[in-house]
């Protein structure tokens, strides 16, 4: 058995040596001069993008969770490309058609929402894990009523 292993190892060494001797050295890299080219002109001029004026919308509403009917939040969004001003606006809630409008929020001082940004309003004494922009006191019902933003 030792002879067989010895013959195998000698054979393996010969194969490796033959492979190393027959390897040709790799050619040296050569420099190739590249001429700078200009970018081709576009065939047509793109249409200008129409900018959207600042516009505040009611983006999302959360009205309670299991075990906590007062876990209420409202998110406003500025869907425009400029700063949106909330000063002079108010957000009202009405439980049903014909019922009294209840003011949830009113902005009497300069308050802005950046372009494509959000503004969070939450019910008082509720923890949402982030600092709200505005806190309101009136609970809102999930299955009835509606919200409206007046300017």
PDB file of C-alpha atoms in Angstrom:
ATOM      1  CA  UNK A   1       0.000   0.000   0.000  1.00  0.00           C
ATOM      2  CA  UNK A   2       2.896   2.377   0.769  1.00  0.00           C
ATOM      3  CA  UNK A   3       4.278   1.798  -2.754  1.00  0.00           C
ATOM      4  CA  UNK A   4       0.936   2.707  -4.293  1.00  0.00           C
ATOM      5  CA  UNK A   5       0.715   5.946  -2.297  1.00  0.00           C
ATOM      6  CA  UNK A   6       4.321   6.823  -3.170  1.00  0.00           C
ATOM      7  CA  UNK A   7       3.700   6.238  -6.897  1.00  0.00           C
ATOM      8  CA  UNK A   8       0.530   8.349  -6.728  1.00  0.00           C
ATOM      9  CA  UNK A   9       2.338  11.243  -5.004  1.00  0.00           C
ATOM     10  CA  UNK A  10       5.200  11.139  -7.550  1.00  0.00           C
ATOM     11  CA  UNK A  11       2.672  11.113 -10.393  1.00  0.00           C
ATOM     12  CA  UNK A  12       0.840  14.089  -8.815  1.00  0.00           C
ATOM     13  CA  UNK A  13       4.084  16.057  -8.440  1.00  0.00           C
ATOM     14  CA  UNK A  14       4.955  15.419 -12.107  1.00  0.00           C
ATOM     15  CA  UNK A  15       1.553  16.651 -13.275  1.00  0.00           C
ATOM     16  CA  UNK A  16       1.841  19.831 -11.211  1.00  0.00           C
ATOM     17  CA  UNK A  17       5.391  20.474 -12.430  1.00  0.00           C
ATOM     18  CA  UNK A  18       4.342  19.992 -16.052  1.00  0.00           C
ATOM     19  CA  UNK A  19       1.480  22.403 -15.642  1.00  0.00           C
ATOM     20  CA  UNK A  20       3.755  25.065 -14.157  1.00  0.00           C
ATOM     21  CA  UNK A  21       6.423  24.718 -16.874  1.00  0.00           C
ATOM     22  CA  UNK A  22       3.973  25.026 -19.747  1.00  0.00           C
ATOM     23  CA  UNK A  23       2.366  28.236 -18.477  1.00  0.00           C
ATOM     24  CA  UNK A  24       3.201  31.162 -20.680  1.00  0.00           C
ATOM     25  CA  UNK A  25       3.912  34.469 -19.024  1.00  0.00           C
ATOM     26  CA  UNK A  26       1.096  36.941 -19.372  1.00  0.00           C
ATOM     27  CA  UNK A  27       1.752  39.804 -21.756  1.00  0.00           C
ATOM     28  CA  UNK A  28       2.542  43.226 -20.356  1.00  0.00           C
ATOM     29  CA  UNK A  29      -0.414  45.605 -20.410  1.00  0.00           C
ATOM     30  CA  UNK A  30      -0.213  48.260 -23.082  1.00  0.00           C
ATOM     31  CA  UNK A  31      -1.628  51.756 -22.911  1.00  0.00           C
ATOM     32  CA  UNK A  32      -4.368  52.654 -25.321  1.00  0.00           C
ATOM     33  CA  UNK A  33      -5.073  56.292 -26.060  1.00  0.00           C
ATOM     34  CA  UNK A  34      -8.759  57.126 -25.753  1.00  0.00           C
ATOM     35  CA  UNK A  35     -10.057  60.204 -27.468  1.00  0.00           C
ATOM     36  CA  UNK A  36     -12.599  62.169 -25.401  1.00  0.00           C
ATOM     37  CA  UNK A  37     -15.994  62.383 -27.057  1.00  0.00           C
ATOM     38  CA  UNK A  38     -18.828  64.804 -26.529  1.00  0.00           C
ATOM     39  CA  UNK A  39     -22.217  63.612 -25.336  1.00  0.00           C
ATOM     40  CA  UNK A  40     -24.740  63.528 -28.158  1.00  0.00           C
ATOM     41  CA  UNK A  41     -27.318  66.301 -28.191  1.00  0.00           C
ATOM     42  CA  UNK A  42     -30.830  65.182 -27.249  1.00  0.00           C
ATOM     43  CA  UNK A  43     -33.188  65.042 -30.206  1.00  0.00           C
ATOM     44  CA  UNK A  44     -36.001  66.867 -28.394  1.00  0.00           C
ATOM     45  CA  UNK A  45     -36.150  69.231 -25.466  1.00  0.00           C
ATOM     46  CA  UNK A  46     -38.065  67.719 -22.528  1.00  0.00           C
ATOM     47  CA  UNK A  47     -41.273  69.429 -21.495  1.00  0.00           C
ATOM     48  CA  UNK A  48     -40.918  71.599 -18.364  1.00  0.00           C
ATOM     49  CA  UNK A  49     -42.304  70.045 -15.203  1.00  0.00           C
ATOM     50  CA  UNK A  50     -45.375  71.811 -13.886  1.00  0.00           C
ATOM     51  CA  UNK A  51     -44.921  72.652 -10.213  1.00  0.00           C
ATOM     52  CA  UNK A  52     -47.871  72.067  -7.909  1.00  0.00           C
ATOM     53  CA  UNK A  53     -48.748  74.934  -5.584  1.00  0.00           C
ATOM     54  CA  UNK A  54     -48.762  74.175  -1.847  1.00  0.00           C
ATOM     55  CA  UNK A  55     -51.899  72.237  -1.011  1.00  0.00           C
ATOM     56  CA  UNK A  56     -52.828  70.795   2.386  1.00  0.00           C
ATOM     57  CA  UNK A  57     -55.005  67.666   2.452  1.00  0.00           C
ATOM     58  CA  UNK A  58     -56.242  65.290   5.146  1.00  0.00           C
ATOM     59  CA  UNK A  59     -53.896  62.380   4.485  1.00  0.00           C
ATOM     60  CA  UNK A  60     -54.808  59.843   7.146  1.00  0.00           C
ATOM     61  CA  UNK A  61     -57.054  59.228  10.141  1.00  0.00           C
ATOM     62  CA  UNK A  62     -56.800  56.762  13.035  1.00  0.00           C
ATOM     63  CA  UNK A  63     -59.924  56.436  15.166  1.00  0.00           C
ATOM     64  CA  UNK A  64     -59.364  54.187  18.141  1.00  0.00           C
ATOM     65  CA  UNK A  65     -57.932  50.723  18.629  1.00  0.00           C
ATOM     66  CA  UNK A  66     -59.177  47.680  20.510  1.00  0.00           C
ATOM     67  CA  UNK A  67     -59.398  48.620  24.173  1.00  0.00           C
ATOM     68  CA  UNK A  68     -58.875  52.361  23.585  1.00  0.00           C
ATOM     69  CA  UNK A  69     -61.594  54.259  21.719  1.00  0.00           C
ATOM     70  CA  UNK A  70     -59.746  57.554  22.202  1.00  0.00           C
ATOM     71  CA  UNK A  71     -56.558  56.568  20.337  1.00  0.00           C
ATOM     72  CA  UNK A  72     -57.253  59.181  17.650  1.00  0.00           C
ATOM     73  CA  UNK A  73     -54.837  60.806  15.225  1.00  0.00           C
ATOM     74  CA  UNK A  74     -55.108  62.853  12.049  1.00  0.00           C
ATOM     75  CA  UNK A  75     -52.315  63.426   9.564  1.00  0.00           C
ATOM     76  CA  UNK A  76     -52.288  66.405   7.229  1.00  0.00           C
ATOM     77  CA  UNK A  77     -50.015  66.482   4.193  1.00  0.00           C
ATOM     78  CA  UNK A  78     -48.662  69.231   1.996  1.00  0.00           C
ATOM     79  CA  UNK A  79     -48.811  67.620  -1.455  1.00  0.00           C
ATOM     80  CA  UNK A  80     -47.336  70.676  -3.159  1.00  0.00           C
ATOM     81  CA  UNK A  81     -43.816  71.754  -3.989  1.00  0.00           C
ATOM     82  CA  UNK A  82     -43.797  74.920  -1.851  1.00  0.00           C
ATOM     83  CA  UNK A  83     -44.217  75.722   1.834  1.00  0.00           C
ATOM     84  CA  UNK A  84     -47.861  75.506   2.955  1.00  0.00           C
ATOM     85  CA  UNK A  85     -49.201  77.945   5.520  1.00  0.00           C
ATOM     86  CA  UNK A  86     -51.768  76.730   8.089  1.00  0.00           C
ATOM     87  CA  UNK A  87     -52.314  80.139   9.671  1.00  0.00           C
ATOM     88  CA  UNK A  88     -55.981  81.077   9.313  1.00  0.00           C
ATOM     89  CA  UNK A  89     -57.105  77.484   8.719  1.00  0.00           C
ATOM     90  CA  UNK A  90     -59.211  75.272  10.967  1.00  0.00           C
ATOM     91  CA  UNK A  91     -60.016  71.578  11.098  1.00  0.00           C
ATOM     92  CA  UNK A  92     -63.576  70.659  12.101  1.00  0.00           C
ATOM     93  CA  UNK A  93     -65.353  67.397  12.906  1.00  0.00           C
ATOM     94  CA  UNK A  94     -69.023  66.680  12.489  1.00  0.00           C
ATOM     95  CA  UNK A  95     -70.567  63.474  13.862  1.00  0.00           C
ATOM     96  CA  UNK A  96     -73.411  63.387  11.315  1.00  0.00           C
ATOM     97  CA  UNK A  97     -75.018  65.537   8.616  1.00  0.00           C
ATOM     98  CA  UNK A  98     -76.836  68.469  10.172  1.00  0.00           C
ATOM     99  CA  UNK A  99     -75.064  68.197  13.532  1.00  0.00           C
ATOM    100  CA  UNK A 100     -72.903  70.906  15.060  1.00  0.00           C
ATOM    101  CA  UNK A 101     -69.380  71.343  13.694  1.00  0.00           C
ATOM    102  CA  UNK A 102     -66.771  70.792  16.386  1.00  0.00           C
ATOM    103  CA  UNK A 103     -63.478  72.617  15.990  1.00  0.00           C
ATOM    104  CA  UNK A 104     -60.545  70.222  16.490  1.00  0.00           C
ATOM    105  CA  UNK A 105     -57.767  72.610  15.517  1.00  0.00           C
ATOM    106  CA  UNK A 106     -57.325  76.236  14.548  1.00  0.00           C
ATOM    107  CA  UNK A 107     -54.106  77.968  13.553  1.00  0.00           C
ATOM    108  CA  UNK A 108     -53.921  81.656  14.481  1.00  0.00           C
ATOM    109  CA  UNK A 109     -50.143  81.978  14.275  1.00  0.00           C
ATOM    110  CA  UNK A 110     -47.740  81.249  11.421  1.00  0.00           C
ATOM    111  CA  UNK A 111     -47.482  77.476  11.103  1.00  0.00           C
ATOM    112  CA  UNK A 112     -45.985  75.865   8.008  1.00  0.00           C
ATOM    113  CA  UNK A 113     -45.736  72.417   6.481  1.00  0.00           C
ATOM    114  CA  UNK A 114     -42.753  71.862   4.228  1.00  0.00           C
ATOM    115  CA  UNK A 115     -43.092  70.687   0.637  1.00  0.00           C
ATOM    116  CA  UNK A 116     -44.246  67.066   0.442  1.00  0.00           C
ATOM    117  CA  UNK A 117     -44.275  66.846   4.254  1.00  0.00           C
ATOM    118  CA  UNK A 118     -46.698  65.845   6.992  1.00  0.00           C
ATOM    119  CA  UNK A 119     -48.283  67.396  10.086  1.00  0.00           C
ATOM    120  CA  UNK A 120     -49.533  65.129  12.902  1.00  0.00           C
ATOM    121  CA  UNK A 121     -52.489  65.926  15.191  1.00  0.00           C
ATOM    122  CA  UNK A 122     -53.279  63.550  18.092  1.00  0.00           C
ATOM    123  CA  UNK A 123     -55.926  63.249  20.788  1.00  0.00           C
ATOM    124  CA  UNK A 124     -54.730  64.537  24.168  1.00  0.00           C
ATOM    125  CA  UNK A 125     -53.350  62.039  26.692  1.00  0.00           C
ATOM    126  CA  UNK A 126     -52.512  59.458  24.000  1.00  0.00           C
ATOM    127  CA  UNK A 127     -49.000  58.140  23.312  1.00  0.00           C
ATOM    128  CA  UNK A 128     -48.104  57.504  19.670  1.00  0.00           C
ATOM    129  CA  UNK A 129     -44.356  57.086  20.045  1.00  0.00           C
ATOM    130  CA  UNK A 130     -43.583  60.354  18.238  1.00  0.00           C
ATOM    131  CA  UNK A 131     -44.023  63.989  19.184  1.00  0.00           C
ATOM    132  CA  UNK A 132     -47.190  65.389  17.565  1.00  0.00           C
ATOM    133  CA  UNK A 133     -47.380  68.785  15.904  1.00  0.00           C
ATOM    134  CA  UNK A 134     -50.779  69.557  17.457  1.00  0.00           C
ATOM    135  CA  UNK A 135     -52.898  68.085  20.285  1.00  0.00           C
ATOM    136  CA  UNK A 136     -56.716  68.190  20.226  1.00  0.00           C
ATOM    137  CA  UNK A 137     -59.245  67.288  22.961  1.00  0.00           C
ATOM    138  CA  UNK A 138     -62.360  66.067  21.099  1.00  0.00           C
ATOM    139  CA  UNK A 139     -62.624  62.296  20.474  1.00  0.00           C
ATOM    140  CA  UNK A 140     -63.700  61.293  16.963  1.00  0.00           C
ATOM    141  CA  UNK A 141     -65.868  58.305  16.044  1.00  0.00           C
ATOM    142  CA  UNK A 142     -64.481  55.757  13.594  1.00  0.00           C
ATOM    143  CA  UNK A 143     -67.750  54.619  12.083  1.00  0.00           C
ATOM    144  CA  UNK A 144     -69.511  57.991  11.781  1.00  0.00           C
ATOM    145  CA  UNK A 145     -68.836  61.607  10.995  1.00  0.00           C
ATOM    146  CA  UNK A 146     -66.361  63.456   8.903  1.00  0.00           C
ATOM    147  CA  UNK A 147     -63.521  65.953   8.925  1.00  0.00           C
ATOM    148  CA  UNK A 148     -63.111  69.101   6.902  1.00  0.00           C
ATOM    149  CA  UNK A 149     -60.210  71.521   6.610  1.00  0.00           C
ATOM    150  CA  UNK A 150     -61.300  75.159   6.094  1.00  0.00           C
ATOM    151  CA  UNK A 151     -59.075  78.011   4.996  1.00  0.00           C
TER     152      UNK A 151
END
